[in-house]
Coordinates of N, CA and C in Angstrom, one line a residue:
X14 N 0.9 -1.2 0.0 CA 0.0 0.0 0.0 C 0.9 1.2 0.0
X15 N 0.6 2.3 -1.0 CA 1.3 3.3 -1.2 C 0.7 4.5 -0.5
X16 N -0.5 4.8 -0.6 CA -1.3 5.6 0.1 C -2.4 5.0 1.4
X17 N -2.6 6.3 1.9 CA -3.8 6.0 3.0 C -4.2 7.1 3.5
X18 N -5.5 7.2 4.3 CA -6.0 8.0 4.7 C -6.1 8.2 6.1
X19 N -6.3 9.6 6.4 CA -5.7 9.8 7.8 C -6.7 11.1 8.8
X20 N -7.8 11.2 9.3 CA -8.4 12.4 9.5 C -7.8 13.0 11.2
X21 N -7.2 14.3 11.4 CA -6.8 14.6 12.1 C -7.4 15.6 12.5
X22 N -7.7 16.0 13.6 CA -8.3 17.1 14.8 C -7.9 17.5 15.3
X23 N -7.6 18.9 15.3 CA -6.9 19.8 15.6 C -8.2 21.2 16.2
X24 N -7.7 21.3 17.5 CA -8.3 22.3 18.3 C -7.7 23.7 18.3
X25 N -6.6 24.4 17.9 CA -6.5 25.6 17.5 C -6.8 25.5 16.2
X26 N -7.2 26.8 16.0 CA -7.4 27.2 14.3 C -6.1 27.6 13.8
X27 N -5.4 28.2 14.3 CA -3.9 28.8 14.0 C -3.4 27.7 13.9
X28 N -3.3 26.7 14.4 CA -2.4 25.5 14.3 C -2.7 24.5 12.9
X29 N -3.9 24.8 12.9 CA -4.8 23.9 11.6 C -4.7 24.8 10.5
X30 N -4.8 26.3 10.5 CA -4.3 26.7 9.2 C -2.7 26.6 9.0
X31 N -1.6 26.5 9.9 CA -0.2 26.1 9.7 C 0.1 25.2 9.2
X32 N -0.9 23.5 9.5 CA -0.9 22.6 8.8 C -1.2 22.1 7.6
X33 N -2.4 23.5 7.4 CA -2.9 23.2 6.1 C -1.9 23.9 4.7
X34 N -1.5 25.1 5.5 CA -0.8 25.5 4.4 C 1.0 24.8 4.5
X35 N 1.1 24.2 5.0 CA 2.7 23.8 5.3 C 2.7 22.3 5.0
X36 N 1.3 21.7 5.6 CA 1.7 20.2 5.2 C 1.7 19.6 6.7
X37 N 2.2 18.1 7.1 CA 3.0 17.9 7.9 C 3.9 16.7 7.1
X38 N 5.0 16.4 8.0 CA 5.6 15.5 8.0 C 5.8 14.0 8.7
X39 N 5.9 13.1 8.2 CA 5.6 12.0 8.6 C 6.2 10.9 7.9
X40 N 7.3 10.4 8.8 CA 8.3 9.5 8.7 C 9.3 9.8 7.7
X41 N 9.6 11.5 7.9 CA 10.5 12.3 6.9 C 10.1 12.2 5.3
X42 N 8.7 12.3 5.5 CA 8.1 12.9 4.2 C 7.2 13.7 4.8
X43 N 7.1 14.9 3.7 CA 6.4 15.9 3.5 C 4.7 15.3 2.8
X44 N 3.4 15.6 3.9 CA 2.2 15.1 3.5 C 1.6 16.3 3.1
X45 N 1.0 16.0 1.8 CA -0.1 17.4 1.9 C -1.3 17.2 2.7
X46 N -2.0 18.2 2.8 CA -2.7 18.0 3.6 C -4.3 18.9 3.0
X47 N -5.5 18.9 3.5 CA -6.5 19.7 2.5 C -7.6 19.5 3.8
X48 N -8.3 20.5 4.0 CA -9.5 20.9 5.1 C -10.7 19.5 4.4
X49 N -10.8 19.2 5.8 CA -12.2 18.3 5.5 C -13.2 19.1 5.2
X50 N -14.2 19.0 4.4 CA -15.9 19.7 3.8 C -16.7 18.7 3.7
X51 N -17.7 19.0 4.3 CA -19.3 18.1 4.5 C -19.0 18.5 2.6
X52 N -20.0 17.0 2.6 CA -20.0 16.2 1.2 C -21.8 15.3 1.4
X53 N -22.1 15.1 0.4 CA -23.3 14.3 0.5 C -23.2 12.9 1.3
X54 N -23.8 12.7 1.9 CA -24.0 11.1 2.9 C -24.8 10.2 1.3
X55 N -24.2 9.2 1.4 CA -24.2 8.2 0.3 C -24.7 6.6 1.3
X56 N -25.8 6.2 1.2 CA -26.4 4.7 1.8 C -25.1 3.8 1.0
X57 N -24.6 3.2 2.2 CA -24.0 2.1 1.6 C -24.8 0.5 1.5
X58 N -26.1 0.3 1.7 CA -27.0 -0.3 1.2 C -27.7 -0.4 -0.2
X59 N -28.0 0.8 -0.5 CA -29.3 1.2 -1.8 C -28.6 2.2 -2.3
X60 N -27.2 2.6 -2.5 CA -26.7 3.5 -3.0 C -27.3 5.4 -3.6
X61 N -28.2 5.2 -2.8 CA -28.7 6.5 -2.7 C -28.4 7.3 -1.7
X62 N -28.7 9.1 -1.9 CA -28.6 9.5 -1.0 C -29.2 10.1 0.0
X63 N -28.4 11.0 0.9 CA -29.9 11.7 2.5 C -30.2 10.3 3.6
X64 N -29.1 9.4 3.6 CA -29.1 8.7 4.8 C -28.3 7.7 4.6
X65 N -28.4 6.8 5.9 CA -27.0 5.5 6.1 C -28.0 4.5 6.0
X66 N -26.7 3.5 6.0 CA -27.3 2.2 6.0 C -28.1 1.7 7.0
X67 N -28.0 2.2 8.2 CA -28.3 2.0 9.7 C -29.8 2.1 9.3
X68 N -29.7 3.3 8.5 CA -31.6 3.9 8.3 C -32.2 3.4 7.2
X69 N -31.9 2.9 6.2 CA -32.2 2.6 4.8 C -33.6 1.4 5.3
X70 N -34.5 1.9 4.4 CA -35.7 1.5 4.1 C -36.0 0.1 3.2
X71 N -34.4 -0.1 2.0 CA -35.1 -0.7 1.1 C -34.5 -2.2 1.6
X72 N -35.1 -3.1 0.8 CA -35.0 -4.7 1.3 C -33.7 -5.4 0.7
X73 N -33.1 -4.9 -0.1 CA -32.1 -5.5 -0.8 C -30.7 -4.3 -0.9
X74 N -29.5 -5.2 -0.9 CA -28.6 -4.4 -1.1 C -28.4 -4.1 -2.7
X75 N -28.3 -3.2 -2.9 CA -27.4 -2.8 -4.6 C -26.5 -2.3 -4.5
X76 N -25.8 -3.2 -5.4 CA -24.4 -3.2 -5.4 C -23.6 -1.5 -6.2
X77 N -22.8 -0.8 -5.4 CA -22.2 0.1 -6.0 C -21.5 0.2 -7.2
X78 N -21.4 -0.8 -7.5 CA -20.2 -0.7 -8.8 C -21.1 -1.2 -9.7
X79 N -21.7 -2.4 -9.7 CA -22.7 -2.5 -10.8 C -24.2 -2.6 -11.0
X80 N -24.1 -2.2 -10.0 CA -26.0 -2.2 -9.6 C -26.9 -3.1 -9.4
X81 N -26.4 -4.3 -9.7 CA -27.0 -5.5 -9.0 C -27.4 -5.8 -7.7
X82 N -28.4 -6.3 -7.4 CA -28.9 -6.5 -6.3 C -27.9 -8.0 -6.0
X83 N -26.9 -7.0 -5.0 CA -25.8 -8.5 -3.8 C -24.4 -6.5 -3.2
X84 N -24.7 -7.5 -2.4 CA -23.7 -6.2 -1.4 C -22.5 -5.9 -2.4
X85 N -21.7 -4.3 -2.2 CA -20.7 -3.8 -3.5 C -19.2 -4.8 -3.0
X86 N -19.4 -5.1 -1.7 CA -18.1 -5.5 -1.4 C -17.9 -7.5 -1.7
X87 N -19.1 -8.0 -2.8 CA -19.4 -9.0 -3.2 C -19.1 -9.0 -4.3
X88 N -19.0 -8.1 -5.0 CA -19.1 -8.1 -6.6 C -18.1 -8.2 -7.5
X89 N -18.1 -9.1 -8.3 CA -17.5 -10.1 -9.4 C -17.6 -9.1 -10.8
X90 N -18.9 -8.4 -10.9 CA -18.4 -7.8 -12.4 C -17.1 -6.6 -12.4
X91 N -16.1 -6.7 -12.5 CA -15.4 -5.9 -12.7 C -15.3 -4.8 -14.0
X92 N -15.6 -5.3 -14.9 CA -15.6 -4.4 -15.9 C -17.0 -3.9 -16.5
X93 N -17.9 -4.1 -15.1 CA -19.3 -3.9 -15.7 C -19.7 -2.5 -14.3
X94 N -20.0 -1.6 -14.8 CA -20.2 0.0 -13.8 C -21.4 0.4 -14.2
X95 N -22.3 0.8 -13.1 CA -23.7 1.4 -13.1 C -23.8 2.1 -11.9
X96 N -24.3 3.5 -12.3 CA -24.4 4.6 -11.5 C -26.2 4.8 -11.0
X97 N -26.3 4.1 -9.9 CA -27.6 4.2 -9.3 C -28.5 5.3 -9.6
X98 N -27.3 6.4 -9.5 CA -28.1 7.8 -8.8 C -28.2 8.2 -10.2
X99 N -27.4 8.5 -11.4 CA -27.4 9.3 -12.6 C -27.7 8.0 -13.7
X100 N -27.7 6.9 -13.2 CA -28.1 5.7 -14.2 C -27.3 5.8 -15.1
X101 N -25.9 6.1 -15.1 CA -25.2 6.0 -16.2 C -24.1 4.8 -16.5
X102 N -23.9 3.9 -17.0 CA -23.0 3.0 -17.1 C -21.4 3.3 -17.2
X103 N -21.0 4.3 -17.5 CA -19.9 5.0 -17.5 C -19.0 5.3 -16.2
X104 N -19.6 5.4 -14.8 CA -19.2 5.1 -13.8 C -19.9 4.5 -12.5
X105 N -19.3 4.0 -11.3 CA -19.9 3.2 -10.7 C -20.8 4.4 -9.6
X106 N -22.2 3.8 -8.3 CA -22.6 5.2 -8.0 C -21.5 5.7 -6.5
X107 N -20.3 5.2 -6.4 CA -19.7 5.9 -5.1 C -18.6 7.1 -6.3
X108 N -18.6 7.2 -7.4 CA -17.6 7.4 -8.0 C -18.0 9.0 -8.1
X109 N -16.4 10.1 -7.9 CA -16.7 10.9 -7.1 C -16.9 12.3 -9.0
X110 N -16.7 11.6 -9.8 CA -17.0 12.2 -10.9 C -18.7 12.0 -11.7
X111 N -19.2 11.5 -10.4 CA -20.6 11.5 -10.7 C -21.5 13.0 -11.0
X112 N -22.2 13.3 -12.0 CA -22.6 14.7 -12.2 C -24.2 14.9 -11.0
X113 N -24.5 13.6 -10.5 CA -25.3 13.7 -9.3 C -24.2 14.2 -8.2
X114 N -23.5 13.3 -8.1 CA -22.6 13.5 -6.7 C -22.4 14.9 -7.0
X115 N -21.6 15.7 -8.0 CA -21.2 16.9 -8.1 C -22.8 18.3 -8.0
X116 N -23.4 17.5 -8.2 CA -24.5 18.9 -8.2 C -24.8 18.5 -6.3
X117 N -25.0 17.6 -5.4 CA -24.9 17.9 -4.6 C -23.8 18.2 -3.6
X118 N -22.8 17.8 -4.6 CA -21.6 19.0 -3.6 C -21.7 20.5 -3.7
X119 N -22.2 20.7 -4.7 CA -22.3 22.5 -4.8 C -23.4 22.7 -4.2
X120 N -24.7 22.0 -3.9 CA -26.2 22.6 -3.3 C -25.2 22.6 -1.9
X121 N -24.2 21.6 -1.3 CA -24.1 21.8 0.0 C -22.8 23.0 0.2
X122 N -21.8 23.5 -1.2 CA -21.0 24.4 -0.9 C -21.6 25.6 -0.8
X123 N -23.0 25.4 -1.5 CA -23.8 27.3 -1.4 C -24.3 27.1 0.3
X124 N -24.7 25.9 0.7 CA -25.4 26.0 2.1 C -24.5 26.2 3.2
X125 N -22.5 26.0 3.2 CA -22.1 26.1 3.1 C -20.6 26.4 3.0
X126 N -20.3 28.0 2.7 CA -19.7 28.6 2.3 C -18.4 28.6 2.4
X127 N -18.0 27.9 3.9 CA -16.9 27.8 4.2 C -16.2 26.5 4.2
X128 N -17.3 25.6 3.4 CA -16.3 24.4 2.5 C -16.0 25.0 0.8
X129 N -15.9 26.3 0.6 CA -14.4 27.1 -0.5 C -13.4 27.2 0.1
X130 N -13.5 27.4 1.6 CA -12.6 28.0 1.6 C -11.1 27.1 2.2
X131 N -10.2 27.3 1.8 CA -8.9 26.2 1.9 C -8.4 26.2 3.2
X132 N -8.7 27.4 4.1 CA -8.5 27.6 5.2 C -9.7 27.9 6.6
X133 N -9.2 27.9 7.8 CA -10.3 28.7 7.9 C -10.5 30.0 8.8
X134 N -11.1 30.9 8.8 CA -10.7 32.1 8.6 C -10.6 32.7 9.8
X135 N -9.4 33.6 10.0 CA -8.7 34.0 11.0 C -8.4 35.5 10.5
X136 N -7.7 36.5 11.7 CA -7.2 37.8 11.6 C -6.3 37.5 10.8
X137 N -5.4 36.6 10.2 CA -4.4 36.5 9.2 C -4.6 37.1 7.5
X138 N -4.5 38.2 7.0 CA -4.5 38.4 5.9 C -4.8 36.8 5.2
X139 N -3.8 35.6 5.1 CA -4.2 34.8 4.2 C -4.8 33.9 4.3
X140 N -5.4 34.2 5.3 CA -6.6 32.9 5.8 C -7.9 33.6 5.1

């Protein structure tokens, strides 16, 4: 494994905009780093969205990647992709080039605002 993911919490803001703009380091590499932003909640059950699996209503799993009804983490079609939410075969529905996924990342950047922003905002000119 070359990459991984890592969410960190940081209780100054001054300390969190240092990191974001500088990075940190970790095991003498330099990591970039980018502000977490609310994003659409995606059912990992019925691949729709506006709720979790915990809550999901429908009786069968569909599969993320090809839309078949059997759990995404079961699935054998590899070269077969169906997008739940935009019904497109072109990509699967967790896939983040989705034109659904992307229209509700902007309804939730206008609700908002301060997931534009790279920082977050302080007496600092460049925050």
């Amino acid at each position: 494994q070359t990459k991984a993911f890592a969410l960190v919490h940081v209780s100054d803001i001054h300390v969190a905009n240092d990191i974001l703009r500088d990075g940190l380091c970790v095991a003498n590499e330099r990591i970039s780093v980018r502000k977490d932003k609310k994003e659409p909640m995606r059912c990992a059950k019925c691949q729709k969205y506006n709720h979790i699996a915990k809550n999901c209503s429908s009786e069968v799993d569909i599969c993320g990647t090809c839309g078949d009804n059997h759990r995404t983490s079961s699935c054998i079609s590899y070269r077969t992709t169906k997008c739940i939410n935009c019904r497109s075969q072109q990509h699967t529905s967790w896939s983040r080039s989705c034109p659904e996924f992307n229209r509700r990342c902007q309804e939730i950047d206008e609700k908002y605002p301060e997931n534009r922003m790279p920082y977050f905002p302080t007496e600092n000119v460049w925050t």
